């Protein structure tokens, strides 16, 4: 085992208050494609450009087809050893706050009980007319799902570019980042705000900050640990 993994493992074992921020990279080994980088295009479209309000306004059917495809993949996906290690971390250190940019629900499926889903939940729809939020487990909702109550178009209940995050969740995330002893950020390109800035908040408040990712990110510069590799291989070593 490499020395920085060993050292971080020791720090995690001693810590009482831990924060974890995850992004699409932690679910990549469960078969869910990430938004940026090498995982490629969906029908010639850049996935990060479909998860936007502009795309939904321009072409709701296309955005729904993209989400139906993701919902179908996610329905078949299972938590991987990276998710499982984070569930062990929470079980062992109760003051662990897991915040995620992922909408797939795999952290809860792995057993984490307190998860701040900053970017929403792909299994919910929200009515663009009356605002009703509903859980909808059928993976493919067709290209033009409508509200049963008011007939307006439904959208996925996720946060897109140009939209604000839920204030209460964000408040909890910043409070946890400001008071933790260690913050891990895992599988995120760290380019989407405000999620990307939580690690800097933790660092300024005196926490040890660590990044586990396939590649370096804009946040790598101020990290105490940068561990390059697959989350599903590194996390089980950090939380045996
Ligand atoms: P990205 O797709 O931007 O970044 C994924 C990161 O994970 C990259 O830096 C990869 O190198 C890394 N990665 C890939 N496989 C990995 C593995 N097996 N182990 C470790 N790291 C791995 O995803 P996010 O940062 O999550 O928003 O993207 C942020 C937001 O942008 C998403 O939540 C999404 C998108 O717009 C919404 O849909 C609301
Ligand atoms: Zn409605």
PDB file of C-alpha atoms and ligand atoms in Angstrom:
ATOM      1  CA  UNK A   1       0.000   0.000   0.000  1.00  0.00           C
ATOM      2  CA  UNK A   2       1.393   3.416  -0.875  1.00  0.00           C
ATOM      3  CA  UNK A   3       2.511   5.762   1.886  1.00  0.00           C
ATOM      4  CA  UNK A   4      -0.065   8.491   1.436  1.00  0.00           C
ATOM      5  CA  UNK A   5      -2.900   5.940   1.513  1.00  0.00           C
ATOM      6  CA  UNK A   6      -1.461   4.561   4.750  1.00  0.00           C
ATOM      7  CA  UNK A   7      -1.115   8.031   6.293  1.00  0.00           C
ATOM      8  CA  UNK A   8      -4.629   9.107   5.279  1.00  0.00           C
ATOM      9  CA  UNK A   9      -6.031   5.814   6.558  1.00  0.00           C
ATOM     10  CA  UNK A  10      -4.530   6.585   9.979  1.00  0.00           C
ATOM     11  CA  UNK A  11      -5.912  10.140   9.993  1.00  0.00           C
ATOM     12  CA  UNK A  12      -9.386   8.852   9.102  1.00  0.00           C
ATOM     13  CA  UNK A  13      -9.257   6.250  11.861  1.00  0.00           C
ATOM     14  CA  UNK A  14      -8.536   9.003  14.436  1.00  0.00           C
ATOM     15  CA  UNK A  15     -11.045  11.602  13.211  1.00  0.00           C
ATOM     16  CA  UNK A  16     -14.398  12.214  14.888  1.00  0.00           C
ATOM     17  CA  UNK A  17     -15.964  14.575  12.341  1.00  0.00           C
ATOM     18  CA  UNK A  18     -15.582  13.683   8.686  1.00  0.00           C
ATOM     19  CA  UNK A  19     -17.019  15.179   5.502  1.00  0.00           C
ATOM     20  CA  UNK A  20     -17.173  13.414   2.186  1.00  0.00           C
ATOM     21  CA  UNK A  21     -18.072  15.003  -1.152  1.00  0.00           C
ATOM     22  CA  UNK A  22     -18.672  12.662  -4.072  1.00  0.00           C
ATOM     23  CA  UNK A  23     -19.221  13.147  -7.790  1.00  0.00           C
ATOM     24  CA  UNK A  24     -19.993  11.012 -10.821  1.00  0.00           C
ATOM     25  CA  UNK A  25     -16.606   9.241 -10.633  1.00  0.00           C
ATOM     26  CA  UNK A  26     -17.633   7.177  -7.605  1.00  0.00           C
ATOM     27  CA  UNK A  27     -20.497   5.629  -9.580  1.00  0.00           C
ATOM     28  CA  UNK A  28     -18.444   5.049 -12.753  1.00  0.00           C
ATOM     29  CA  UNK A  29     -17.428   1.580 -11.554  1.00  0.00           C
ATOM     30  CA  UNK A  30     -21.130   0.769 -11.104  1.00  0.00           C
ATOM     31  CA  UNK A  31     -21.546   1.344 -14.852  1.00  0.00           C
ATOM     32  CA  UNK A  32     -22.964   4.876 -14.766  1.00  0.00           C
ATOM     33  CA  UNK A  33     -21.182   7.196 -17.214  1.00  0.00           C
ATOM     34  CA  UNK A  34     -19.667  10.435 -15.884  1.00  0.00           C
ATOM     35  CA  UNK A  35     -20.551  13.842 -17.340  1.00  0.00           C
ATOM     36  CA  UNK A  36     -17.153  15.045 -18.513  1.00  0.00           C
ATOM     37  CA  UNK A  37     -14.021  13.499 -19.910  1.00  0.00           C
ATOM     38  CA  UNK A  38     -13.335  10.181 -21.519  1.00  0.00           C
ATOM     39  CA  UNK A  39     -16.658   8.442 -21.050  1.00  0.00           C
ATOM     40  CA  UNK A  40     -17.782   9.916 -24.349  1.00  0.00           C
ATOM     41  CA  UNK A  41     -20.936  11.201 -25.909  1.00  0.00           C
ATOM     42  CA  UNK A  42     -24.572  10.198 -25.744  1.00  0.00           C
ATOM     43  CA  UNK A  43     -25.897  10.236 -29.339  1.00  0.00           C
ATOM     44  CA  UNK A  44     -23.409  12.954 -30.308  1.00  0.00           C
ATOM     45  CA  UNK A  45     -24.405  15.138 -27.379  1.00  0.00           C
ATOM     46  CA  UNK A  46     -22.159  16.234 -24.565  1.00  0.00           C
ATOM     47  CA  UNK A  47     -23.915  14.944 -21.395  1.00  0.00           C
ATOM     48  CA  UNK A  48     -22.915  18.019 -19.368  1.00  0.00           C
ATOM     49  CA  UNK A  49     -24.758  20.163 -21.925  1.00  0.00           C
ATOM     50  CA  UNK A  50     -27.961  18.112 -21.707  1.00  0.00           C
ATOM     51  CA  UNK A  51     -28.184  18.467 -17.928  1.00  0.00           C
ATOM     52  CA  UNK A  52     -29.083  22.133 -18.291  1.00  0.00           C
ATOM     53  CA  UNK A  53     -32.176  24.296 -18.245  1.00  0.00           C
ATOM     54  CA  UNK A  54     -31.346  25.669 -21.688  1.00  0.00           C
ATOM     55  CA  UNK A  55     -31.387  22.172 -23.188  1.00  0.00           C
ATOM     56  CA  UNK A  56     -34.757  21.382 -21.562  1.00  0.00           C
ATOM     57  CA  UNK A  57     -36.286  24.623 -22.805  1.00  0.00           C
ATOM     58  CA  UNK A  58     -34.993  24.032 -26.326  1.00  0.00           C
ATOM     59  CA  UNK A  59     -35.763  20.338 -26.607  1.00  0.00           C
ATOM     60  CA  UNK A  60     -37.542  18.679 -23.660  1.00  0.00           C
ATOM     61  CA  UNK A  61     -38.011  15.388 -25.526  1.00  0.00           C
ATOM     62  CA  UNK A  62     -34.262  15.052 -26.104  1.00  0.00           C
ATOM     63  CA  UNK A  63     -33.502  15.796 -22.461  1.00  0.00           C
ATOM     64  CA  UNK A  64     -36.133  13.264 -21.350  1.00  0.00           C
ATOM     65  CA  UNK A  65     -34.620  10.609 -23.646  1.00  0.00           C
ATOM     66  CA  UNK A  66     -31.239  11.289 -22.059  1.00  0.00           C
ATOM     67  CA  UNK A  67     -32.724  10.966 -18.560  1.00  0.00           C
ATOM     68  CA  UNK A  68     -34.727   7.851 -19.450  1.00  0.00           C
ATOM     69  CA  UNK A  69     -31.467   6.304 -20.649  1.00  0.00           C
ATOM     70  CA  UNK A  70     -29.685   7.271 -17.416  1.00  0.00           C
ATOM     71  CA  UNK A  71     -32.626   6.077 -15.278  1.00  0.00           C
ATOM     72  CA  UNK A  72     -32.545   2.708 -17.053  1.00  0.00           C
ATOM     73  CA  UNK A  73     -28.785   2.357 -16.461  1.00  0.00           C
ATOM     74  CA  UNK A  74     -29.091   3.424 -12.834  1.00  0.00           C
ATOM     75  CA  UNK A  75     -32.002   1.044 -12.209  1.00  0.00           C
ATOM     76  CA  UNK A  76     -29.678  -1.832 -13.117  1.00  0.00           C
ATOM     77  CA  UNK A  77     -26.671  -0.461 -11.201  1.00  0.00           C
ATOM     78  CA  UNK A  78     -25.507  -1.643  -7.790  1.00  0.00           C
ATOM     79  CA  UNK A  79     -23.243   0.091  -5.250  1.00  0.00           C
ATOM     80  CA  UNK A  80     -19.559  -0.737  -5.798  1.00  0.00           C
ATOM     81  CA  UNK A  81     -16.736  -1.229  -3.258  1.00  0.00           C
ATOM     82  CA  UNK A  82     -16.225   2.572  -3.138  1.00  0.00           C
ATOM     83  CA  UNK A  83     -19.825   3.206  -2.007  1.00  0.00           C
ATOM     84  CA  UNK A  84     -19.565   0.286   0.418  1.00  0.00           C
ATOM     85  CA  UNK A  85     -16.404   1.696   2.024  1.00  0.00           C
ATOM     86  CA  UNK A  86     -18.214   5.015   2.636  1.00  0.00           C
ATOM     87  CA  UNK A  87     -21.096   3.166   4.293  1.00  0.00           C
ATOM     88  CA  UNK A  88     -18.531   1.512   6.622  1.00  0.00           C
ATOM     89  CA  UNK A  89     -17.032   4.927   7.328  1.00  0.00           C
ATOM     90  CA  UNK A  90     -20.396   6.302   8.494  1.00  0.00           C
ATOM     91  CA  UNK A  91     -21.064   3.193  10.603  1.00  0.00           C
ATOM     92  CA  UNK A  92     -17.693   3.550  12.302  1.00  0.00           C
ATOM     93  CA  UNK A  93     -17.641   7.365  12.651  1.00  0.00           C
ATOM     94  CA  UNK A  94     -21.222   8.529  13.268  1.00  0.00           C
ATOM     95  CA  UNK A  95     -20.402  12.204  12.685  1.00  0.00           C
ATOM     96  CA  UNK A  96     -19.761  11.594   8.999  1.00  0.00           C
ATOM     97  CA  UNK A  97     -21.567  13.907   6.594  1.00  0.00           C
ATOM     98  CA  UNK A  98     -21.817  12.547   3.074  1.00  0.00           C
ATOM     99  CA  UNK A  99     -22.650  15.146   0.458  1.00  0.00           C
ATOM    100  CA  UNK A 100     -23.025  14.113  -3.127  1.00  0.00           C
ATOM    101  CA  UNK A 101     -23.524  15.714  -6.504  1.00  0.00           C
ATOM    102  CA  UNK A 102     -24.903  12.401  -7.742  1.00  0.00           C
ATOM    103  CA  UNK A 103     -28.607  11.920  -8.294  1.00  0.00           C
ATOM    104  CA  UNK A 104     -28.441   8.118  -8.571  1.00  0.00           C
ATOM    105  CA  UNK A 105     -29.264   7.155  -4.969  1.00  0.00           C
ATOM    106  CA  UNK A 106     -26.445   4.566  -4.749  1.00  0.00           C
ATOM    107  CA  UNK A 107     -25.056   5.922  -1.457  1.00  0.00           C
ATOM    108  CA  UNK A 108     -28.348   5.243   0.298  1.00  0.00           C
ATOM    109  CA  UNK A 109     -28.560   1.827  -1.330  1.00  0.00           C
ATOM    110  CA  UNK A 110     -25.062   1.073   0.021  1.00  0.00           C
ATOM    111  CA  UNK A 111     -26.253   1.898   3.548  1.00  0.00           C
ATOM    112  CA  UNK A 112     -25.352   5.533   4.220  1.00  0.00           C
ATOM    113  CA  UNK A 113     -28.233   7.033   6.178  1.00  0.00           C
ATOM    114  CA  UNK A 114     -27.484  10.759   6.131  1.00  0.00           C
ATOM    115  CA  UNK A 115     -26.819  11.808   2.555  1.00  0.00           C
ATOM    116  CA  UNK A 116     -27.099  15.407   1.336  1.00  0.00           C
ATOM    117  CA  UNK A 117     -28.143  15.013  -2.302  1.00  0.00           C
ATOM    118  CA  UNK A 118     -27.129  18.500  -3.384  1.00  0.00           C
ATOM    119  CA  UNK A 119     -28.153  18.053  -7.032  1.00  0.00           C
ATOM    120  CA  UNK A 120     -31.470  16.289  -6.386  1.00  0.00           C
ATOM    121  CA  UNK A 121     -32.837  12.848  -7.093  1.00  0.00           C
ATOM    122  CA  UNK A 122     -33.254  11.314 -10.548  1.00  0.00           C
ATOM    123  CA  UNK A 123     -36.114   9.088  -9.288  1.00  0.00           C
ATOM    124  CA  UNK A 124     -38.321  12.090  -8.649  1.00  0.00           C
ATOM    125  CA  UNK A 125     -40.182  14.263 -11.140  1.00  0.00           C
ATOM    126  CA  UNK A 126     -41.275  17.838 -10.576  1.00  0.00           C
ATOM    127  CA  UNK A 127     -44.183  19.528 -12.331  1.00  0.00           C
ATOM    128  CA  UNK A 128     -43.221  22.684 -14.218  1.00  0.00           C
ATOM    129  CA  UNK A 129     -46.776  23.960 -13.627  1.00  0.00           C
ATOM    130  CA  UNK A 130     -47.919  23.186 -10.063  1.00  0.00           C
ATOM    131  CA  UNK A 131     -44.539  22.181  -8.639  1.00  0.00           C
ATOM    132  CA  UNK A 132     -45.685  18.763  -7.375  1.00  0.00           C
ATOM    133  CA  UNK A 133     -42.750  16.425  -6.645  1.00  0.00           C
ATOM    134  CA  UNK A 134     -43.351  12.714  -7.051  1.00  0.00           C
ATOM    135  CA  UNK A 135     -41.279   9.578  -6.843  1.00  0.00           C
ATOM    136  CA  UNK A 136     -41.458   7.706 -10.158  1.00  0.00           C
ATOM    137  CA  UNK A 137     -39.655   4.377 -10.290  1.00  0.00           C
ATOM    138  CA  UNK A 138     -40.550   3.351 -13.842  1.00  0.00           C
ATOM    139  CA  UNK A 139     -37.240   3.885 -15.637  1.00  0.00           C
ATOM    140  CA  UNK A 140     -38.608   5.039 -18.999  1.00  0.00           C
ATOM    141  CA  UNK A 141     -41.181   7.835 -18.643  1.00  0.00           C
ATOM    142  CA  UNK A 142     -41.439   8.530 -22.377  1.00  0.00           C
ATOM    143  CA  UNK A 143     -40.366  11.709 -24.105  1.00  0.00           C
ATOM    144  CA  UNK A 144     -43.205  13.965 -22.906  1.00  0.00           C
ATOM    145  CA  UNK A 145     -44.385  13.043 -19.386  1.00  0.00           C
ATOM    146  CA  UNK A 146     -47.228  15.220 -18.077  1.00  0.00           C
ATOM    147  CA  UNK A 147     -48.599  16.053 -14.631  1.00  0.00           C
ATOM    148  CA  UNK A 148     -51.704  14.043 -13.689  1.00  0.00           C
ATOM    149  CA  UNK A 149     -53.042  16.988 -11.709  1.00  0.00           C
ATOM    150  CA  UNK A 150     -52.543  20.017 -13.924  1.00  0.00           C
ATOM    151  CA  UNK A 151     -51.368  18.636 -17.280  1.00  0.00           C
ATOM    152  CA  UNK A 152     -48.126  20.661 -17.412  1.00  0.00           C
ATOM    153  CA  UNK A 153     -44.811  19.117 -18.427  1.00  0.00           C
ATOM    154  CA  UNK A 154     -42.849  17.147 -15.851  1.00  0.00           C
ATOM    155  CA  UNK A 155     -39.094  17.496 -15.473  1.00  0.00           C
ATOM    156  CA  UNK A 156     -36.531  15.472 -13.541  1.00  0.00           C
ATOM    157  CA  UNK A 157     -36.216  16.777  -9.952  1.00  0.00           C
ATOM    158  CA  UNK A 158     -32.535  17.568 -10.346  1.00  0.00           C
ATOM    159  CA  UNK A 159     -30.586  20.812 -10.186  1.00  0.00           C
ATOM    160  CA  UNK A 160     -29.399  22.049 -13.559  1.00  0.00           C
ATOM    161  CA  UNK A 161     -26.897  24.724 -14.516  1.00  0.00           C
ATOM    162  CA  UNK A 162     -28.286  28.159 -13.848  1.00  0.00           C
ATOM    163  CA  UNK A 163     -30.478  26.869 -10.991  1.00  0.00           C
ATOM    164  CA  UNK A 164     -30.013  27.286  -7.263  1.00  0.00           C
ATOM    165  CA  UNK A 165     -29.375  24.451  -4.893  1.00  0.00           C
ATOM    166  CA  UNK A 166     -31.749  23.777  -2.016  1.00  0.00           C
ATOM    167  CA  UNK A 167     -30.834  26.373   0.633  1.00  0.00           C
ATOM    168  CA  UNK A 168     -31.329  24.078   3.586  1.00  0.00           C
ATOM    169  CA  UNK A 169     -29.146  21.295   2.172  1.00  0.00           C
ATOM    170  CA  UNK A 170     -26.478  23.771   1.153  1.00  0.00           C
ATOM    171  CA  UNK A 171     -26.494  25.309   4.632  1.00  0.00           C
ATOM    172  CA  UNK A 172     -25.987  21.872   6.178  1.00  0.00           C
ATOM    173  CA  UNK A 173     -23.168  21.112   3.743  1.00  0.00           C
ATOM    174  CA  UNK A 174     -21.276  24.337   4.472  1.00  0.00           C
ATOM    175  CA  UNK A 175     -21.814  23.930   8.229  1.00  0.00           C
ATOM    176  CA  UNK A 176     -20.390  20.399   8.100  1.00  0.00           C
ATOM    177  CA  UNK A 177     -17.462  21.486   5.892  1.00  0.00           C
ATOM    178  CA  UNK A 178     -16.621  24.321   8.296  1.00  0.00           C
ATOM    179  CA  UNK A 179     -16.450  22.066  11.340  1.00  0.00           C
ATOM    180  CA  UNK A 180     -14.989  18.759  10.095  1.00  0.00           C
ATOM    181  CA  UNK A 181     -11.486  17.507  10.820  1.00  0.00           C
ATOM    182  CA  UNK A 182     -11.062  15.760   7.472  1.00  0.00           C
ATOM    183  CA  UNK A 183     -12.781  16.218   4.153  1.00  0.00           C
ATOM    184  CA  UNK A 184     -12.526  13.693   1.330  1.00  0.00           C
ATOM    185  CA  UNK A 185     -13.555  14.651  -2.190  1.00  0.00           C
ATOM    186  CA  UNK A 186     -14.030  11.694  -4.477  1.00  0.00           C
ATOM    187  CA  UNK A 187     -14.657  11.320  -8.207  1.00  0.00           C
ATOM    188  CA  UNK A 188     -15.524  14.900  -9.034  1.00  0.00           C
ATOM    189  CA  UNK A 189     -13.971  17.165 -11.645  1.00  0.00           C
ATOM    190  CA  UNK A 190     -14.524  20.046  -9.163  1.00  0.00           C
ATOM    191  CA  UNK A 191     -15.693  22.503 -11.817  1.00  0.00           C
ATOM    192  CA  UNK A 192     -19.356  22.860 -10.822  1.00  0.00           C
ATOM    193  CA  UNK A 193     -20.167  25.439  -8.133  1.00  0.00           C
ATOM    194  CA  UNK A 194     -21.041  25.699  -5.340  1.00  0.00           C
ATOM    195  CA  UNK A 195     -20.228  22.011  -4.713  1.00  0.00           C
ATOM    196  CA  UNK A 196     -16.606  22.470  -5.785  1.00  0.00           C
ATOM    197  CA  UNK A 197     -15.999  25.191  -3.210  1.00  0.00           C
ATOM    198  CA  UNK A 198     -16.879  23.076  -0.144  1.00  0.00           C
ATOM    199  CA  UNK A 199     -13.371  21.561   0.001  1.00  0.00           C
ATOM    200  CA  UNK A 200     -11.854  25.068   0.116  1.00  0.00           C
ATOM    201  CA  UNK A 201     -14.212  25.962   2.962  1.00  0.00           C
ATOM    202  CA  UNK A 202     -13.012  22.918   4.919  1.00  0.00           C
ATOM    203  CA  UNK A 203      -9.377  23.715   4.212  1.00  0.00           C
ATOM    204  CA  UNK A 204      -9.723  27.338   5.363  1.00  0.00           C
ATOM    205  CA  UNK A 205     -11.422  26.140   8.545  1.00  0.00           C
ATOM    206  CA  UNK A 206      -8.374  24.004   9.297  1.00  0.00           C
ATOM    207  CA  UNK A 207      -9.436  20.558   8.072  1.00  0.00           C
ATOM    208  CA  UNK A 208      -7.145  18.072   6.377  1.00  0.00           C
ATOM    209  CA  UNK A 209      -8.375  17.822   2.790  1.00  0.00           C
ATOM    210  CA  UNK A 210      -7.886  14.839   0.509  1.00  0.00           C
ATOM    211  CA  UNK A 211      -8.818  14.148  -3.089  1.00  0.00           C
ATOM    212  CA  UNK A 212      -9.331  10.708  -4.616  1.00  0.00           C
ATOM    213  CA  UNK A 213      -9.788  10.944  -8.358  1.00  0.00           C
ATOM    214  CA  UNK A 214      -8.510   9.473 -11.620  1.00  0.00           C
ATOM    215  CA  UNK A 215      -6.898  12.781 -12.532  1.00  0.00           C
ATOM    216  CA  UNK A 216      -5.899  16.061 -10.932  1.00  0.00           C
ATOM    217  CA  UNK A 217      -8.518  18.838 -10.658  1.00  0.00           C
ATOM    218  CA  UNK A 218      -8.517  22.597  -9.986  1.00  0.00           C
ATOM    219  CA  UNK A 219      -8.798  21.736  -6.254  1.00  0.00           C
ATOM    220  CA  UNK A 220      -5.644  19.567  -6.290  1.00  0.00           C
ATOM    221  CA  UNK A 221      -3.476  22.641  -5.725  1.00  0.00           C
ATOM    222  CA  UNK A 222      -4.562  23.104  -2.106  1.00  0.00           C
ATOM    223  CA  UNK A 223      -5.099  19.455  -1.160  1.00  0.00           C
ATOM    224  CA  UNK A 224      -3.093  17.833   1.637  1.00  0.00           C
ATOM    225  CA  UNK A 225      -3.451  14.487  -0.161  1.00  0.00           C
ATOM    226  CA  UNK A 226      -4.008  13.822  -3.858  1.00  0.00           C
ATOM    227  CA  UNK A 227      -4.484  10.110  -4.456  1.00  0.00           C
ATOM    228  CA  UNK A 228      -4.839   9.230  -8.116  1.00  0.00           C
ATOM    229  CA  UNK A 229      -6.726   6.025  -8.864  1.00  0.00           C
ATOM    230  CA  UNK A 230     -10.127   4.384  -8.966  1.00  0.00           C
ATOM    231  CA  UNK A 231     -12.435   5.116  -6.062  1.00  0.00           C
ATOM    232  CA  UNK A 232     -13.495   1.458  -5.930  1.00  0.00           C
ATOM    233  CA  UNK A 233      -9.874   0.419  -5.395  1.00  0.00           C
ATOM    234  CA  UNK A 234      -8.617   3.241  -3.134  1.00  0.00           C
ATOM    235  CA  UNK A 235     -11.568   3.615  -0.721  1.00  0.00           C
ATOM    236  CA  UNK A 236     -11.537  -0.021   0.499  1.00  0.00           C
ATOM    237  CA  UNK A 237      -7.874   0.519   1.436  1.00  0.00           C
ATOM    238  CA  UNK A 238      -8.705   3.742   3.306  1.00  0.00           C
ATOM    239  CA  UNK A 239     -11.662   2.206   5.172  1.00  0.00           C
ATOM    240  CA  UNK A 240     -10.859  -1.486   5.500  1.00  0.00           C
TER     241      UNK A 240
HETATM  242  P1  LIG B   1     -17.653  14.861 -13.888  1.00  0.00           P
HETATM  243  O1  LIG B   1     -18.085  13.937 -14.975  1.00  0.00           O
HETATM  244  O2  LIG B   1     -17.461  16.291 -14.214  1.00  0.00           O
HETATM  245  O3  LIG B   1     -16.280  14.354 -13.255  1.00  0.00           O
HETATM  246  C1  LIG B   1     -16.070  13.014 -12.870  1.00  0.00           C
HETATM  247  C2  LIG B   1     -14.661  12.901 -12.292  1.00  0.00           C
HETATM  248  O4  LIG B   1     -14.502  11.567 -11.799  1.00  0.00           O
HETATM  249  C3  LIG B   1     -13.539  13.140 -13.295  1.00  0.00           C
HETATM  250  O5  LIG B   1     -12.581  14.026 -12.747  1.00  0.00           O
HETATM  251  C4  LIG B   1     -12.957  11.732 -13.518  1.00  0.00           C
HETATM  252  O6  LIG B   1     -11.550  11.756 -13.722  1.00  0.00           O
HETATM  253  C5  LIG B   1     -13.255  11.063 -12.195  1.00  0.00           C
HETATM  254  N1  LIG B   1     -13.424   9.598 -12.272  1.00  0.00           N
HETATM  255  C6  LIG B   1     -13.927   8.850 -13.287  1.00  0.00           C
HETATM  256  N2  LIG B   1     -13.948   7.559 -12.949  1.00  0.00           N
HETATM  257  C7  LIG B   1     -13.444   7.463 -11.697  1.00  0.00           C
HETATM  258  C8  LIG B   1     -13.204   6.377 -10.790  1.00  0.00           C
HETATM  259  N3  LIG B   1     -13.505   5.107 -11.109  1.00  0.00           N
HETATM  260  N4  LIG B   1     -12.668   6.681  -9.590  1.00  0.00           N
HETATM  261  C9  LIG B   1     -12.356   7.961  -9.240  1.00  0.00           C
HETATM  262  N5  LIG B   1     -12.563   9.015 -10.058  1.00  0.00           N
HETATM  263  C10 LIG B   1     -13.104   8.772 -11.262  1.00  0.00           C
HETATM  264  O7  LIG B   1     -18.699  14.654 -12.697  1.00  0.00           O
HETATM  265  P2  LIG B   1     -19.066  15.651 -11.491  1.00  0.00           P
HETATM  266  O8  LIG B   1     -17.870  16.345 -10.973  1.00  0.00           O
HETATM  267  O9  LIG B   1     -19.876  14.841 -10.551  1.00  0.00           O
HETATM  268  O10 LIG B   1     -24.908  17.927 -12.457  1.00  0.00           O
HETATM  269  O11 LIG B   1     -20.003  16.679 -12.229  1.00  0.00           O
HETATM  270  C11 LIG B   1     -20.630  17.685 -11.489  1.00  0.00           C
HETATM  271  C12 LIG B   1     -22.027  17.955 -12.014  1.00  0.00           C
HETATM  272  O12 LIG B   1     -21.963  18.293 -13.389  1.00  0.00           O
HETATM  273  C13 LIG B   1     -22.936  16.757 -11.976  1.00  0.00           C
HETATM  274  O13 LIG B   1     -23.544  16.597 -10.693  1.00  0.00           O
HETATM  275  C14 LIG B   1     -23.946  17.062 -13.028  1.00  0.00           C
HETATM  276  C15 LIG B   1     -23.117  17.779 -14.083  1.00  0.00           C
HETATM  277  O14 LIG B   1     -23.752  18.843 -14.673  1.00  0.00           O
HETATM  278  C16 LIG B   1     -26.217  17.659 -12.686  1.00  0.00           C
HETATM  279  O15 LIG B   1     -26.628  16.848 -13.468  1.00  0.00           O
HETATM  280  C17 LIG B   1     -27.164  18.429 -11.874  1.00  0.00           C
HETATM  281 ZN1  LIG B   2     -48.805  19.883 -12.105  1.00  0.00          ZN
END
